[in-house]
Structure formats: structure tokens, C-alpha cells
DNA sequence: AGTATAATCACCATTACGTCA
DNA sequence: GGTGACGTAATGGTGATTATA
């Protein structure tokens, strides 16, 4: 066991965690992780994170950028600790997460720059994720862990992939809905145009044949049950049919 | 039992990286 | 080789819900 400092802040390293120890309300998700990190982990003099509970040590770089990246990734695994329900302690999870994160950093961080590294999933990984998504679009923590192990990626990456996948699905569905509504709108506009035209024809008919005005009061315009048009006497089939009380509606068409 | 606080999660908007034409 | 468009991995913020003190 290496000699330990009282806490990580006693090392003199600037961690660059991106938040202060007084929890920022807008990023309260991050603050607790920082507090736990502070309380349960120490930085040994030989640049190792030391967990007093499990007596585990993790080699880390003193490069503040790497520490910062590891912290943000470990944050994801800390917050899921309660739901996983395994016997592994929370700190062990932090440690193991950090180990894998560190490996990831080593894989990706060749130049030691602070640039965001974007991992490209392989076709096999994407296919497996897609397959899982087909079965269910959300994963519980256990499934997430399992899938992450299977794919050899971080659980957070699986989580992110599913989140983005749901967003893509939603976007596609929105496009489909939009297209459908557009068609509905076109149909209704068409229908409206036809009805307006019929109305104009009826108005013209009313002016040309004032006889209708002399019909008994009981006379009403009726919709022809066959063609669902307003029926009119003496019209051809393409025009509205108007029939009176003594006209056989079925004969109108 | 009611309340305040913290933790977790899904969702969303946005950013930034990798690829391709 | 430079560049813009595009797909998508990753990030940060927010509201809702749940657990805990």
C-alpha cells in the first residue's frame, strides 16, 4: 500500500473537473460524483488513485486532462450504482470504471491532447446494438452493462448510442407524420376546392332557375345517397343532383 | 406523515468529430 | 489537398421521479 494523502486536493494537482466543490445547481448531477471522489479516493504520492475501502490502487497519469476525462466517465457509473444491485461496492465500481476508462484513454489519446475523441463503432458493434434496439428501445442498467461487456465498450457509450438511436427513430417518425399530414392537407384543400366549385354552381343554378324559389316550403336540398352530392333536377351525373319531395333519389343518379 | 435534498434517468439541443463526394 | 455536407458519438442542461434523512 502506498502512502496516501488526506484527500485528492492535498496532492497539489489541479484536477480541472469543471465544477467547484460547492454544488452548482445547474450541474448537480456532477457535484455528487465529485464529492464521492473526494471522500472515498486518495491520490498516492506515486500517482495512483487509492481506495481506502478496497485497498485498490489505480495507476493514473498526472496529466490533468486525462484525470478530467476519467472523472467525467466515472461519473456515469457512479450514478447507476444503486440500480445495479450487485455486491460490488460503489467505490470498487468507480475504480474498475476508471481502469477501463484509463485503458480507453490510452487507446485513444496518442497525442495527449484535450480534444474530444470520437469512437467509431464497428459494423459488428452497430449491428449488435441495432439488434438489441429492435428488441427494446430502452435498457435497464443490467442489460446495459451486459451489452457493454459484450461489445467491449463503456456502458455510457451504450447508453448514449441508445439515446441517439431513439432520437433518430423519433425524427424519422416525425418526418413520416409530417408527410402524412401534408397529404391530408392536400386532400382537404382539394376537397375544399371542389366543394367551393359546387357551391358556385348551385348559386348559379339558383339565379338561372328562380322556379326553385316557388317550391313548397317543405322543399329542401337533399344529399343524394348514391353519389353523396347535393342532388338537383335535370343535371347530368357530373353535376350536383337536386331533387324535390316527389323525386326518387335513387333514380337521380 | 410531510418536507427538503440528493440521486438517477430519459430526453433534448447542441457540439464536434470522421467520412465522403 | 481543401472544403462543405452529412451522419453520429458525445456533452451539458432540464424536468420528472424516487430514495433518503
PDB file of C-alpha atoms (C1' of nucleotides) in Angstrom:
ATOM      1  CA  UNK A   1       0.000   0.000   0.000  1.00  0.00           C
ATOM      2  CA  UNK A   2       1.444   3.348  -0.942  1.00  0.00           C
ATOM      3  CA  UNK A   3       1.385   6.373   1.288  1.00  0.00           C
ATOM      4  CA  UNK A   4      -1.786   8.345   0.864  1.00  0.00           C
ATOM      5  CA  UNK A   5      -2.689  11.969   1.095  1.00  0.00           C
ATOM      6  CA  UNK A   6      -5.692  13.074   3.131  1.00  0.00           C
ATOM      7  CA  UNK A   7      -7.672  13.630   0.025  1.00  0.00           C
ATOM      8  CA  UNK A   8      -7.200  14.281  -3.620  1.00  0.00           C
ATOM      9  CA  UNK A   9      -6.986  18.006  -3.118  1.00  0.00           C
ATOM     10  CA  UNK A  10      -3.975  17.573  -0.950  1.00  0.00           C
ATOM     11  CA  UNK A  11      -1.848  16.433  -3.846  1.00  0.00           C
ATOM     12  CA  UNK A  12      -1.259  19.829  -5.295  1.00  0.00           C
ATOM     13  CA  UNK A  13      -2.604  18.676  -8.631  1.00  0.00           C
ATOM     14  CA  UNK A  14      -5.079  20.778 -10.487  1.00  0.00           C
ATOM     15  CA  UNK A  15      -7.807  18.384 -11.465  1.00  0.00           C
ATOM     16  CA  UNK A  16      -9.789  20.524 -13.834  1.00  0.00           C
ATOM     17  CA  UNK A  17     -13.009  18.748 -13.005  1.00  0.00           C
ATOM     18  CA  UNK A  18     -15.103  21.520 -14.416  1.00  0.00           C
ATOM     19  CA  UNK A  19     -17.075  22.321 -11.279  1.00  0.00           C
ATOM     20  CA  UNK A  20     -16.484  23.644  -7.831  1.00  0.00           C
ATOM     21  CA  UNK A  21     -16.949  21.626  -4.665  1.00  0.00           C
ATOM     22  CA  UNK A  22     -19.954  23.746  -3.813  1.00  0.00           C
ATOM     23  CA  UNK A  23     -22.542  22.082  -5.972  1.00  0.00           C
ATOM     24  CA  UNK A  24     -23.623  24.143  -8.894  1.00  0.00           C
ATOM     25  CA  UNK A  25     -27.379  23.771  -9.070  1.00  0.00           C
ATOM     26  CA  UNK A  26     -27.372  23.571 -12.820  1.00  0.00           C
ATOM     27  CA  UNK A  27     -24.961  20.677 -12.857  1.00  0.00           C
ATOM     28  CA  UNK A  28     -25.946  18.932  -9.701  1.00  0.00           C
ATOM     29  CA  UNK A  29     -25.531  15.594 -11.413  1.00  0.00           C
ATOM     30  CA  UNK A  30     -21.825  16.173 -11.455  1.00  0.00           C
ATOM     31  CA  UNK A  31     -21.348  17.551  -7.985  1.00  0.00           C
ATOM     32  CA  UNK A  32     -22.128  14.389  -6.005  1.00  0.00           C
ATOM     33  CA  UNK A  33     -19.628  12.419  -8.004  1.00  0.00           C
ATOM     34  CA  UNK A  34     -17.026  14.985  -7.177  1.00  0.00           C
ATOM     35  CA  UNK A  35     -17.854  14.744  -3.519  1.00  0.00           C
ATOM     36  CA  UNK A  36     -17.665  10.966  -3.540  1.00  0.00           C
ATOM     37  CA  UNK A  37     -14.490  11.104  -5.468  1.00  0.00           C
ATOM     38  CA  UNK A  38     -13.107  13.431  -2.882  1.00  0.00           C
ATOM     39  CA  UNK A  39     -14.182  11.420   0.114  1.00  0.00           C
ATOM     40  CA  UNK A  40     -13.500   7.883  -0.924  1.00  0.00           C
ATOM     41  CA  UNK A  41     -10.437   8.118  -3.089  1.00  0.00           C
ATOM     42  CA  UNK A  42      -6.995   9.394  -2.423  1.00  0.00           C
ATOM     43  CA  UNK A  43      -4.132  10.141  -4.698  1.00  0.00           C
ATOM     44  CA  UNK A  44      -0.974   8.366  -3.700  1.00  0.00           C
ATOM     45  CA  UNK A  45       2.361  10.036  -3.979  1.00  0.00           C
ATOM     46  CA  UNK A  46       3.295   7.748  -6.843  1.00  0.00           C
ATOM     47  CA  UNK A  47       0.338   8.940  -8.917  1.00  0.00           C
ATOM     48  CA  UNK A  48      -2.119   6.237  -8.091  1.00  0.00           C
ATOM     49  CA  UNK A  49      -5.690   6.553  -7.016  1.00  0.00           C
ATOM     50  CA  UNK A  50      -6.009   4.681  -3.783  1.00  0.00           C
ATOM     51  CA  UNK A  51      -9.327   3.463  -2.465  1.00  0.00           C
ATOM     52  CA  UNK A  52      -9.152   3.154   1.307  1.00  0.00           C
ATOM     53  CA  UNK A  53     -12.140   0.818   1.450  1.00  0.00           C
ATOM     54  CA  UNK A  54     -10.970  -1.771  -1.029  1.00  0.00           C
ATOM     55  CA  UNK A  55      -7.282  -1.081  -0.854  1.00  0.00           C
ATOM     56  CA  UNK A  56      -7.203  -0.992  -4.608  1.00  0.00           C
ATOM     57  CA  UNK A  57      -4.779   1.196  -6.466  1.00  0.00           C
ATOM     58  CA  UNK A  58      -5.121   2.501  -9.980  1.00  0.00           C
ATOM     59  CA  UNK A  59      -2.252   3.957 -11.876  1.00  0.00           C
ATOM     60  CA  UNK A  60      -3.073   7.296 -13.331  1.00  0.00           C
ATOM     61  CA  UNK A  61      -1.335   9.978 -15.200  1.00  0.00           C
ATOM     62  CA  UNK A  62      -0.778  13.310 -13.546  1.00  0.00           C
ATOM     63  CA  UNK A  63      -1.860  14.861 -16.805  1.00  0.00           C
ATOM     64  CA  UNK A  64      -4.822  16.949 -15.703  1.00  0.00           C
ATOM     65  CA  UNK A  65      -6.646  16.376 -18.956  1.00  0.00           C
ATOM     66  CA  UNK A  66      -6.637  12.654 -18.529  1.00  0.00           C
ATOM     67  CA  UNK A  67      -7.807  12.991 -14.956  1.00  0.00           C
ATOM     68  CA  UNK A  68     -10.570  15.229 -16.084  1.00  0.00           C
ATOM     69  CA  UNK A  69     -11.717  12.789 -18.737  1.00  0.00           C
ATOM     70  CA  UNK A  70     -11.623   9.846 -16.355  1.00  0.00           C
ATOM     71  CA  UNK A  71     -13.660  11.733 -13.829  1.00  0.00           C
ATOM     72  CA  UNK A  72     -16.410  12.569 -16.241  1.00  0.00           C
ATOM     73  CA  UNK A  73     -16.682   8.997 -17.417  1.00  0.00           C
ATOM     74  CA  UNK A  74     -16.648   7.529 -13.959  1.00  0.00           C
ATOM     75  CA  UNK A  75     -19.464   9.844 -13.096  1.00  0.00           C
ATOM     76  CA  UNK A  76     -21.752   7.761 -15.254  1.00  0.00           C
ATOM     77  CA  UNK A  77     -21.027   4.550 -13.464  1.00  0.00           C
ATOM     78  CA  UNK A  78     -21.309   6.030 -10.004  1.00  0.00           C
ATOM     79  CA  UNK A  79     -24.823   7.223 -10.527  1.00  0.00           C
ATOM     80  CA  UNK A  80     -26.073   3.838 -11.579  1.00  0.00           C
ATOM     81  CA  UNK A  81     -24.682   2.088  -8.544  1.00  0.00           C
ATOM     82  CA  UNK A  82     -27.969   1.783  -6.734  1.00  0.00           C
ATOM     83  CA  UNK A  83     -29.822   0.121  -9.575  1.00  0.00           C
ATOM     84  CA  UNK A  84     -27.216  -2.403 -10.492  1.00  0.00           C
ATOM     85  CA  UNK A  85     -27.741  -4.094  -7.173  1.00  0.00           C
ATOM     86  CA  UNK A  86     -24.582  -6.169  -7.335  1.00  0.00           C
ATOM     87  CA  UNK A  87     -22.452  -6.912  -4.320  1.00  0.00           C
ATOM     88  CA  UNK A  88     -19.599  -4.879  -5.665  1.00  0.00           C
ATOM     89  CA  UNK A  89     -19.210  -1.709  -3.705  1.00  0.00           C
ATOM     90  CA  UNK A  90     -19.695   1.682  -5.206  1.00  0.00           C
ATOM     91  CA  UNK A  91     -16.055   2.614  -4.887  1.00  0.00           C
ATOM     92  CA  UNK A  92     -14.929  -0.609  -6.496  1.00  0.00           C
ATOM     93  CA  UNK A  93     -17.131   0.279  -9.371  1.00  0.00           C
ATOM     94  CA  UNK A  94     -15.554   3.687  -9.581  1.00  0.00           C
ATOM     95  CA  UNK A  95     -12.141   2.098  -9.554  1.00  0.00           C
ATOM     96  CA  UNK A  96     -12.909  -0.537 -12.146  1.00  0.00           C
ATOM     97  CA  UNK A  97     -14.609   2.050 -14.271  1.00  0.00           C
ATOM     98  CA  UNK A  98     -11.565   4.215 -14.033  1.00  0.00           C
ATOM     99  CA  UNK A  99      -9.370   1.330 -15.072  1.00  0.00           C
ATOM    100  CA  UNK A 100     -11.396   0.772 -18.205  1.00  0.00           C
ATOM    101  CA  UNK A 101     -11.585   4.469 -18.831  1.00  0.00           C
ATOM    102  CA  UNK A 102      -7.898   4.727 -18.475  1.00  0.00           C
ATOM    103  CA  UNK A 103      -7.478   1.929 -20.975  1.00  0.00           C
ATOM    104  CA  UNK A 104      -9.786   3.754 -23.298  1.00  0.00           C
ATOM    105  CA  UNK A 105      -7.802   6.899 -22.838  1.00  0.00           C
ATOM    106  CA  UNK A 106      -4.635   5.047 -23.633  1.00  0.00           C
ATOM    107  CA  UNK A 107      -6.239   3.637 -26.734  1.00  0.00           C
ATOM    108  CA  UNK A 108      -7.401   6.963 -27.969  1.00  0.00           C
ATOM    109  CA  UNK A 109      -5.106   9.503 -26.501  1.00  0.00           C
ATOM    110  CA  UNK A 110      -1.997   9.105 -28.513  1.00  0.00           C
ATOM    111  CA  UNK A 111      -1.045  12.743 -28.670  1.00  0.00           C
ATOM    112  CA  UNK A 112      -2.163  13.592 -25.147  1.00  0.00           C
ATOM    113  CA  UNK A 113      -4.314  16.426 -26.457  1.00  0.00           C
ATOM    114  CA  UNK A 114      -7.500  17.544 -24.789  1.00  0.00           C
ATOM    115  CA  UNK A 115      -9.553  17.074 -27.969  1.00  0.00           C
ATOM    116  CA  UNK A 116     -12.785  15.122 -27.734  1.00  0.00           C
ATOM    117  CA  UNK A 117     -12.154  11.721 -29.193  1.00  0.00           C
ATOM    118  CA  UNK A 118     -14.936  10.208 -31.178  1.00  0.00           C
ATOM    119  CA  UNK A 119     -15.055   6.469 -31.193  1.00  0.00           C
ATOM    120  CA  UNK A 120     -16.326   4.932 -34.375  1.00  0.00           C
ATOM    121  CA  UNK A 121     -18.289   1.785 -33.649  1.00  0.00           C
ATOM    122  CA  UNK A 122     -17.514  -1.183 -35.815  1.00  0.00           C
ATOM    123  CA  UNK A 123     -20.113  -2.719 -38.084  1.00  0.00           C
ATOM    124  CA  UNK A 124     -20.406  -5.694 -35.791  1.00  0.00           C
ATOM    125  CA  UNK A 125     -20.926  -3.463 -32.763  1.00  0.00           C
ATOM    126  CA  UNK A 126     -23.512  -1.376 -34.577  1.00  0.00           C
ATOM    127  CA  UNK A 127     -25.325  -4.469 -35.765  1.00  0.00           C
ATOM    128  CA  UNK A 128     -25.486  -5.874 -32.263  1.00  0.00           C
ATOM    129  CA  UNK A 129     -26.725  -2.582 -30.867  1.00  0.00           C
ATOM    130  CA  UNK A 130     -29.298  -2.384 -33.624  1.00  0.00           C
ATOM    131  CA  UNK A 131     -30.432  -5.908 -32.847  1.00  0.00           C
ATOM    132  CA  UNK A 132     -30.845  -5.038 -29.177  1.00  0.00           C
ATOM    133  CA  UNK A 133     -32.693  -1.871 -30.061  1.00  0.00           C
ATOM    134  CA  UNK A 134     -35.147  -3.838 -32.162  1.00  0.00           C
ATOM    135  CA  UNK A 135     -35.980  -5.945 -29.133  1.00  0.00           C
ATOM    136  CA  UNK A 136     -36.379  -2.953 -26.849  1.00  0.00           C
ATOM    137  CA  UNK A 137     -35.558   0.693 -27.240  1.00  0.00           C
ATOM    138  CA  UNK A 138     -34.525   1.221 -23.631  1.00  0.00           C
ATOM    139  CA  UNK A 139     -32.198  -0.801 -21.476  1.00  0.00           C
ATOM    140  CA  UNK A 140     -32.088  -1.302 -17.748  1.00  0.00           C
ATOM    141  CA  UNK A 141     -28.692  -0.913 -16.070  1.00  0.00           C
ATOM    142  CA  UNK A 142     -28.024  -4.648 -16.032  1.00  0.00           C
ATOM    143  CA  UNK A 143     -28.736  -5.036 -19.730  1.00  0.00           C
ATOM    144  CA  UNK A 144     -26.606  -2.009 -20.408  1.00  0.00           C
ATOM    145  CA  UNK A 145     -23.695  -3.477 -18.504  1.00  0.00           C
ATOM    146  CA  UNK A 146     -24.095  -6.801 -20.235  1.00  0.00           C
ATOM    147  CA  UNK A 147     -24.244  -5.265 -23.657  1.00  0.00           C
ATOM    148  CA  UNK A 148     -21.266  -3.060 -22.910  1.00  0.00           C
ATOM    149  CA  UNK A 149     -19.207  -6.067 -21.864  1.00  0.00           C
ATOM    150  CA  UNK A 150     -20.305  -7.924 -24.955  1.00  0.00           C
ATOM    151  CA  UNK A 151     -19.318  -5.041 -27.203  1.00  0.00           C
ATOM    152  CA  UNK A 152     -16.227  -4.147 -25.237  1.00  0.00           C
ATOM    153  CA  UNK A 153     -17.296  -0.545 -24.809  1.00  0.00           C
ATOM    154  CA  UNK A 154     -18.225   1.569 -21.805  1.00  0.00           C
ATOM    155  CA  UNK A 155     -21.814   1.317 -20.520  1.00  0.00           C
ATOM    156  CA  UNK A 156     -22.070   5.042 -21.029  1.00  0.00           C
ATOM    157  CA  UNK A 157     -21.405   4.523 -24.723  1.00  0.00           C
ATOM    158  CA  UNK A 158     -24.217   2.004 -24.928  1.00  0.00           C
ATOM    159  CA  UNK A 159     -26.451   4.451 -23.122  1.00  0.00           C
ATOM    160  CA  UNK A 160     -25.511   7.251 -25.485  1.00  0.00           C
ATOM    161  CA  UNK A 161     -25.980   5.057 -28.513  1.00  0.00           C
ATOM    162  CA  UNK A 162     -29.490   4.109 -27.403  1.00  0.00           C
ATOM    163  CA  UNK A 163     -30.302   7.712 -26.645  1.00  0.00           C
ATOM    164  CA  UNK A 164     -29.174   8.854 -30.073  1.00  0.00           C
ATOM    165  CA  UNK A 165     -30.923   5.916 -31.691  1.00  0.00           C
ATOM    166  CA  UNK A 166     -34.190   6.834 -30.009  1.00  0.00           C
ATOM    167  CA  UNK A 167     -33.720  10.380 -31.226  1.00  0.00           C
ATOM    168  CA  UNK A 168     -33.188   9.147 -34.791  1.00  0.00           C
ATOM    169  CA  UNK A 169     -36.282   6.963 -34.592  1.00  0.00           C
ATOM    170  CA  UNK A 170     -38.302   9.863 -33.316  1.00  0.00           C
ATOM    171  CA  UNK A 171     -37.003  12.135 -36.024  1.00  0.00           C
ATOM    172  CA  UNK A 172     -37.891   9.601 -38.706  1.00  0.00           C
ATOM    173  CA  UNK A 173     -41.353   9.138 -37.231  1.00  0.00           C
ATOM    174  CA  UNK A 174     -41.809  12.898 -37.179  1.00  0.00           C
ATOM    175  CA  UNK A 175     -40.877  13.054 -40.850  1.00  0.00           C
ATOM    176  CA  UNK A 176     -43.386  10.306 -41.647  1.00  0.00           C
ATOM    177  CA  UNK A 177     -46.084  12.072 -39.625  1.00  0.00           C
ATOM    178  CA  UNK A 178     -45.257  15.324 -41.334  1.00  0.00           C
ATOM    179  CA  UNK A 179     -45.551  13.711 -44.742  1.00  0.00           C
ATOM    180  CA  UNK A 180     -48.889  12.174 -43.788  1.00  0.00           C
ATOM    181  CA  UNK A 181     -50.241  15.490 -42.549  1.00  0.00           C
ATOM    182  CA  UNK A 182     -49.029  17.177 -45.697  1.00  0.00           C
ATOM    183  CA  UNK A 183     -51.002  14.666 -47.786  1.00  0.00           C
ATOM    184  CA  UNK A 184     -54.051  15.165 -45.571  1.00  0.00           C
ATOM    185  CA  UNK A 185     -53.750  18.883 -46.053  1.00  0.00           C
ATOM    186  CA  UNK A 186     -53.508  18.484 -49.830  1.00  0.00           C
ATOM    187  CA  UNK A 187     -56.563  16.211 -49.876  1.00  0.00           C
ATOM    188  CA  UNK A 188     -58.562  18.618 -47.768  1.00  0.00           C
ATOM    189  CA  UNK A 189     -57.519  21.547 -49.919  1.00  0.00           C
ATOM    190  CA  UNK A 190     -58.634  19.609 -52.961  1.00  0.00           C
ATOM    191  CA  UNK A 191     -61.912  18.692 -51.336  1.00  0.00           C
ATOM    192  CA  UNK A 192     -62.446  22.286 -50.289  1.00  0.00           C
ATOM    193  CA  UNK A 193     -61.822  23.470 -53.834  1.00  0.00           C
ATOM    194  CA  UNK A 194     -64.394  21.006 -55.187  1.00  0.00           C
ATOM    195  CA  UNK A 195     -66.982  21.993 -52.606  1.00  0.00           C
ATOM    196  CA  UNK A 196     -66.431  25.635 -53.355  1.00  0.00           C
ATOM    197  CA  UNK A 197     -66.896  24.951 -57.039  1.00  0.00           C
ATOM    198  CA  UNK A 198     -70.126  23.078 -56.364  1.00  0.00           C
ATOM    199  CA  UNK A 199     -71.341  25.932 -54.244  1.00  0.00           C
ATOM    200  CA  UNK A 200     -70.688  28.362 -57.069  1.00  0.00           C
ATOM    201  CA  UNK A 201     -72.586  26.081 -59.448  1.00  0.00           C
ATOM    202  CA  UNK A 202     -75.507  25.891 -57.086  1.00  0.00           C
ATOM    203  CA  UNK A 203     -75.565  29.642 -56.726  1.00  0.00           C
ATOM    204  CA  UNK A 204     -75.518  29.989 -60.497  1.00  0.00           C
ATOM    205  CA  UNK A 205     -78.341  27.473 -60.743  1.00  0.00           C
ATOM    206  CA  UNK A 206     -80.372  29.407 -58.217  1.00  0.00           C
ATOM    207  CA  UNK A 207     -80.046  32.566 -60.259  1.00  0.00           C
ATOM    208  CA  UNK A 208     -80.831  30.845 -63.575  1.00  0.00           C
ATOM    209  CA  UNK A 209     -83.856  28.923 -62.300  1.00  0.00           C
ATOM    210  CA  UNK A 210     -85.805  31.057 -59.794  1.00  0.00           C
ATOM    211  CA  UNK A 211     -88.510  28.342 -60.041  1.00  0.00           C
ATOM    212  CA  UNK A 212     -86.894  26.704 -57.068  1.00  0.00           C
ATOM    213  CA  UNK A 213     -87.914  29.676 -55.051  1.00  0.00           C
ATOM    214  CA  UNK A 214     -91.555  28.791 -55.764  1.00  0.00           C
ATOM    215  CA  UNK A 215     -91.258  25.261 -54.449  1.00  0.00           C
ATOM    216  CA  UNK A 216     -93.237  24.439 -51.305  1.00  0.00           C
ATOM    217  CA  UNK A 217     -91.661  25.430 -48.037  1.00  0.00           C
ATOM    218  CA  UNK A 218     -91.032  21.761 -47.248  1.00  0.00           C
ATOM    219  CA  UNK A 219     -88.662  21.514 -50.190  1.00  0.00           C
ATOM    220  CA  UNK A 220     -85.102  21.176 -49.099  1.00  0.00           C
ATOM    221  CA  UNK A 221     -81.846  20.390 -50.741  1.00  0.00           C
ATOM    222  CA  UNK A 222     -81.028  16.768 -50.150  1.00  0.00           C
ATOM    223  CA  UNK A 223     -77.828  14.863 -50.437  1.00  0.00           C
ATOM    224  CA  UNK A 224     -78.075  12.057 -52.943  1.00  0.00           C
ATOM    225  CA  UNK A 225     -77.364   8.841 -51.037  1.00  0.00           C
ATOM    226  CA  UNK A 226     -75.725   7.251 -54.088  1.00  0.00           C
ATOM    227  CA  UNK A 227     -73.154   9.810 -55.038  1.00  0.00           C
ATOM    228  CA  UNK A 228     -73.189  11.854 -51.811  1.00  0.00           C
ATOM    229  CA  UNK A 229     -73.669  15.041 -53.776  1.00  0.00           C
ATOM    230  CA  UNK A 230     -76.312  17.662 -53.294  1.00  0.00           C
ATOM    231  CA  UNK A 231     -78.928  16.451 -55.764  1.00  0.00           C
ATOM    232  CA  UNK A 232     -80.503  18.662 -58.450  1.00  0.00           C
ATOM    233  CA  UNK A 233     -83.151  18.009 -61.074  1.00  0.00           C
ATOM    234  CA  UNK A 234     -82.217  17.833 -64.729  1.00  0.00           C
ATOM    235  CA  UNK A 235     -78.480  17.646 -64.141  1.00  0.00           C
ATOM    236  CA  UNK A 236     -76.116  15.194 -65.701  1.00  0.00           C
ATOM    237  CA  UNK A 237     -74.188  12.787 -63.482  1.00  0.00           C
ATOM    238  CA  UNK A 238     -71.204  15.038 -63.159  1.00  0.00           C
ATOM    239  CA  UNK A 239     -73.243  17.858 -61.682  1.00  0.00           C
ATOM    240  CA  UNK A 240     -74.973  18.000 -58.338  1.00  0.00           C
ATOM    241  CA  UNK A 241     -78.391  16.397 -58.178  1.00  0.00           C
ATOM    242  CA  UNK A 242     -81.203  18.406 -56.729  1.00  0.00           C
ATOM    243  CA  UNK A 243     -84.405  16.589 -56.172  1.00  0.00           C
ATOM    244  CA  UNK A 244     -87.651  17.555 -54.621  1.00  0.00           C
ATOM    245  CA  UNK A 245     -90.040  15.711 -52.300  1.00  0.00           C
ATOM    246  CA  UNK A 246     -91.572  13.695 -55.179  1.00  0.00           C
ATOM    247  CA  UNK A 247     -88.406  12.675 -56.846  1.00  0.00           C
ATOM    248  CA  UNK A 248     -86.971   9.228 -56.388  1.00  0.00           C
ATOM    249  CA  UNK A 249     -83.495   9.858 -55.046  1.00  0.00           C
ATOM    250  CA  UNK A 250     -82.127   6.554 -56.307  1.00  0.00           C
ATOM    251  CA  UNK A 251     -83.245   7.447 -59.817  1.00  0.00           C
ATOM    252  CA  UNK A 252     -81.453  10.739 -59.692  1.00  0.00           C
ATOM    253  CA  UNK A 253     -78.071   9.184 -60.387  1.00  0.00           C
TER     254      UNK A 253
ATOM    255  C1'  DA B   1     -46.845  11.916   7.578  1.00  0.00           C
ATOM    256  C1'  DG B   2     -44.848  15.822   5.287  1.00  0.00           C
ATOM    257  C1'  DT B   3     -40.790  18.139   3.536  1.00  0.00           C
ATOM    258  C1'  DA B   4     -36.206  19.109   1.726  1.00  0.00           C
ATOM    259  C1'  DT B   5     -32.477  17.359  -0.600  1.00  0.00           C
ATOM    260  C1'  DA B   6     -29.901  14.259  -3.393  1.00  0.00           C
ATOM    261  C1'  DA B   7     -29.570  10.779  -6.914  1.00  0.00           C
ATOM    262  C1'  DT B   8     -30.944   8.873 -11.118  1.00  0.00           C
ATOM    263  C1'  DC B   9     -32.841   8.679 -15.566  1.00  0.00           C
ATOM    264  C1'  DA B  10     -34.634   9.918 -20.162  1.00  0.00           C
ATOM    265  C1'  DC B  11     -34.968  13.450 -23.198  1.00  0.00           C
ATOM    266  C1'  DC B  12     -33.460  17.380 -25.765  1.00  0.00           C
ATOM    267  C1'  DA B  13     -30.491  20.681 -28.106  1.00  0.00           C
ATOM    268  C1'  DT B  14     -26.152  21.266 -29.364  1.00  0.00           C
ATOM    269  C1'  DT B  15     -21.317  20.411 -30.337  1.00  0.00           C
ATOM    270  C1'  DA B  16     -17.666  18.254 -32.560  1.00  0.00           C
ATOM    271  C1'  DC B  17     -15.516  14.548 -34.966  1.00  0.00           C
ATOM    272  C1'  DG B  18     -14.997  11.352 -39.006  1.00  0.00           C
ATOM    273  C1'  DT B  19     -16.134  10.366 -43.624  1.00  0.00           C
ATOM    274  C1'  DC B  20     -17.260  11.139 -48.218  1.00  0.00           C
ATOM    275  C1'  DA B  21     -18.242  13.489 -52.544  1.00  0.00           C
TER     276       DA B  21
ATOM    277  C1'  DG C   1      -5.181  18.838 -50.592  1.00  0.00           C
ATOM    278  C1'  DG C   2      -9.117  21.847 -49.133  1.00  0.00           C
ATOM    279  C1'  DT C   3     -13.920  22.122 -48.231  1.00  0.00           C
ATOM    280  C1'  DG C   4     -18.784  21.685 -47.273  1.00  0.00           C
ATOM    281  C1'  DA C   5     -22.447  18.378 -46.205  1.00  0.00           C
ATOM    282  C1'  DC C   6     -23.853  14.763 -43.586  1.00  0.00           C
ATOM    283  C1'  DG C   7     -24.124  11.112 -40.056  1.00  0.00           C
ATOM    284  C1'  DT C   8     -23.437  10.266 -35.486  1.00  0.00           C
ATOM    285  C1'  DA C   9     -20.800   9.943 -30.965  1.00  0.00           C
ATOM    286  C1'  DA C  10     -20.506  12.765 -27.137  1.00  0.00           C
ATOM    287  C1'  DT C  11     -21.735  16.606 -23.954  1.00  0.00           C
ATOM    288  C1'  DG C  12     -24.403  19.509 -20.893  1.00  0.00           C
ATOM    289  C1'  DG C  13     -28.820  21.097 -19.225  1.00  0.00           C
ATOM    290  C1'  DT C  14     -33.559  20.142 -17.645  1.00  0.00           C
ATOM    291  C1'  DG C  15     -37.734  18.054 -15.705  1.00  0.00           C
ATOM    292  C1'  DA C  16     -39.725  14.052 -13.580  1.00  0.00           C
ATOM    293  C1'  DT C  17     -39.370  10.514 -10.410  1.00  0.00           C
ATOM    294  C1'  DT C  18     -37.646   8.089  -6.493  1.00  0.00           C
ATOM    295  C1'  DA C  19     -34.976   7.393  -2.284  1.00  0.00           C
ATOM    296  C1'  DT C  20     -33.385   9.096   1.972  1.00  0.00           C
ATOM    297  C1'  DA C  21     -32.609  11.956   6.008  1.00  0.00           C
TER     298       DA C  21
END
